[in-house]
């Protein structure tokens, strides 16, 4: 084929290559610039991966870790609102009862400009199959029946296998039982919000709060269709997500839910924990944070929105130690641990009377309580101390 | 995109490995882009070095809003324009087809597929008005959309599409041995 025959393809072949020596020279100069930059930074401190998440200025820091976190968050969102919103679906119960598949778009939101919104498309199919896709082709598939999951990172040709055998035993807490939950629909809306318009459609709103998550559900009273669900964490106002484009009984091929890694992909060693976030996750979160601060102090707040703001100031003030060299897997693992710790606090209900008092307390201080809460049904409180030990304490003995 | 997000994330944390990875991922594409724009292979390397140095200097403030390659390609294109303007002003040699047609001029940058036909095509590309060449090269080597090129050239998308089409027509004619103004 002559170049004139397919001129565009021929132009693409007009490629130039620099020799290795020149590349190394250029790269050396570029890296030197980075070195100079760092020396000019205050105290030479550099945020590590988590602090970078908190400070991320990138519009789309869509990394494997973040997407995995999003997957976990999404599962909790789903477990929350659908487990909780009950009477609000009464009118659509019959329609939902026949649903075998469900798809929707989820947009996560934060009140922080620095933390970009993330969009994902979610699909469910009986029995217990879930698939999430994000911009960039990142896909996560979970199969609750087989207790396995798979996430693929197309650009890197890598995959992560998830062992989901640690899903909660209680079926009502199994995030993959979404459709089943929708079918049950008991009558429990906390508040009726009246009507509003969404894209020219008049919808009726209901609000319900459960497990630290407030869900606002908008239903079209004429068509009985679920139009939008807004989810917000009570303990982190402004942080949450919105479900839109909700569809039922869409035809979804089984191939979409395959958990077989594509050919040519390599395994990324990462343990993904999809169990319910627990007190241990919070302790790990506190331990990690205190290992990053120069004085081993705990975070000044557990509100993730506030913490994101404060952490930026702390980076500027040089309050973090030098970056620890970590592998990609270690970084992702940490990011997930941190998220799980935050999830535990964000989902604590108001009735747990939780309180955080870790500001300015240093790791190792066995005398000072830094966090306490009352587990549901318990007469005593769980109190975490500065050495990260935990004791059961009677209400009358709590710190004032 | 995913990997780029992760690399930027790490780079903001001061990772040299991330900067190295970004460089290794895109340097050859960018050198190709610059070499096709200014037809100066050594100059192309200088352009790419300057772009990466600026990138390293400003990474703290950098915010990835599209593709990283698109961003770097835009930086390269802007710098190439500056080079051409400077060369025009100073009457310095904007490297023309002489270099491509002089195999004895050894440059560290080499055409990857060194065929006579492609060399002719490269020369024909050099002959195009700069705006047409830029539209073609940014589209085919920078993977930029017409909309993005239009923004850069400060013209409408339709104008860029016309420039692209006219440019390709001229190249076809050149390669078929037709004389066309």
Coordinates of C-alpha atoms in Angstrom, one line a residue, chain B residues 11-91:
Chain B
X11 CA 4.2 12.6 41.5
X12 CA 2.4 15.1 43.6
X13 CA 3.6 13.1 46.5
X14 CA 7.2 13.6 45.2
X15 CA 7.7 10.3 43.5
X16 CA 10.6 10.4 41.0
X17 CA 9.5 7.0 39.7
X18 CA 6.2 8.4 38.7
X19 CA 7.8 11.2 36.8
X20 CA 10.1 8.8 35.1
X21 CA 7.2 6.6 34.2
X22 CA 5.3 9.5 32.7
X23 CA 8.4 10.5 30.7
X24 CA 9.0 7.0 29.5
X25 CA 5.4 6.6 28.6
X26 CA 5.0 9.7 26.5
X27 CA 8.5 11.0 25.5
X28 CA 8.7 9.2 22.2
X29 CA 5.2 10.2 21.2
X30 CA 5.9 13.8 22.1
X31 CA 9.2 13.9 20.3
X32 CA 7.4 12.5 17.2
X33 CA 4.8 15.2 17.6
X34 CA 7.3 18.0 17.9
X35 CA 9.5 16.7 15.2
X36 CA 6.6 16.5 12.8
X37 CA 5.5 20.0 13.8
X38 CA 8.8 21.8 13.6
X39 CA 10.7 19.3 11.4
X40 CA 13.7 19.8 13.6
X41 CA 14.6 16.5 15.3
X42 CA 17.1 17.9 17.8
X43 CA 14.8 20.9 18.4
X44 CA 12.0 18.5 19.1
X45 CA 14.0 16.9 21.9
X46 CA 14.6 20.4 23.4
X47 CA 10.9 21.1 23.2
X48 CA 10.0 17.9 25.0
X49 CA 12.7 18.6 27.6
X50 CA 11.3 22.1 28.2
X51 CA 7.8 20.8 28.5
X52 CA 8.8 18.2 31.0
X53 CA 10.8 20.6 33.1
X54 CA 7.9 23.1 33.2
X55 CA 5.6 20.2 34.1
X56 CA 7.9 19.1 37.0
X57 CA 8.1 22.7 38.2
X58 CA 4.4 23.2 38.3
X59 CA 3.1 19.7 39.2
X60 CA 2.0 21.0 42.6
X61 CA -0.5 23.2 40.9
X62 CA -1.3 20.8 38.1
X63 CA -4.8 19.5 37.8
X64 CA -5.6 16.7 35.4
X65 CA -8.8 17.7 33.6
X66 CA -8.5 15.5 30.6
X67 CA -6.0 13.1 29.3
X68 CA -2.4 13.6 30.4
X69 CA -1.1 12.9 26.9
X70 CA -3.5 15.5 25.6
X71 CA -2.2 18.0 28.1
X72 CA 1.4 17.3 27.3
X73 CA 0.7 17.4 23.5
X74 CA -0.9 20.8 23.9
X75 CA 2.2 22.0 25.8
X76 CA 4.4 20.7 23.1
X77 CA 2.3 22.3 20.4
X78 CA 2.4 25.6 22.1
X79 CA 6.1 25.5 22.6
X80 CA 6.6 24.5 18.9
X81 CA 4.7 27.6 17.9
X82 CA 6.9 29.7 20.1
X83 CA 10.0 28.1 18.4
X84 CA 8.7 28.8 15.0
X85 CA 7.8 32.4 15.9
X86 CA 11.3 32.9 17.3
X87 CA 12.9 31.4 14.3
X88 CA 10.9 33.5 12.0
X89 CA 11.7 36.7 13.9
X90 CA 15.4 35.9 14.1
X91 CA 15.7 34.5 10.6

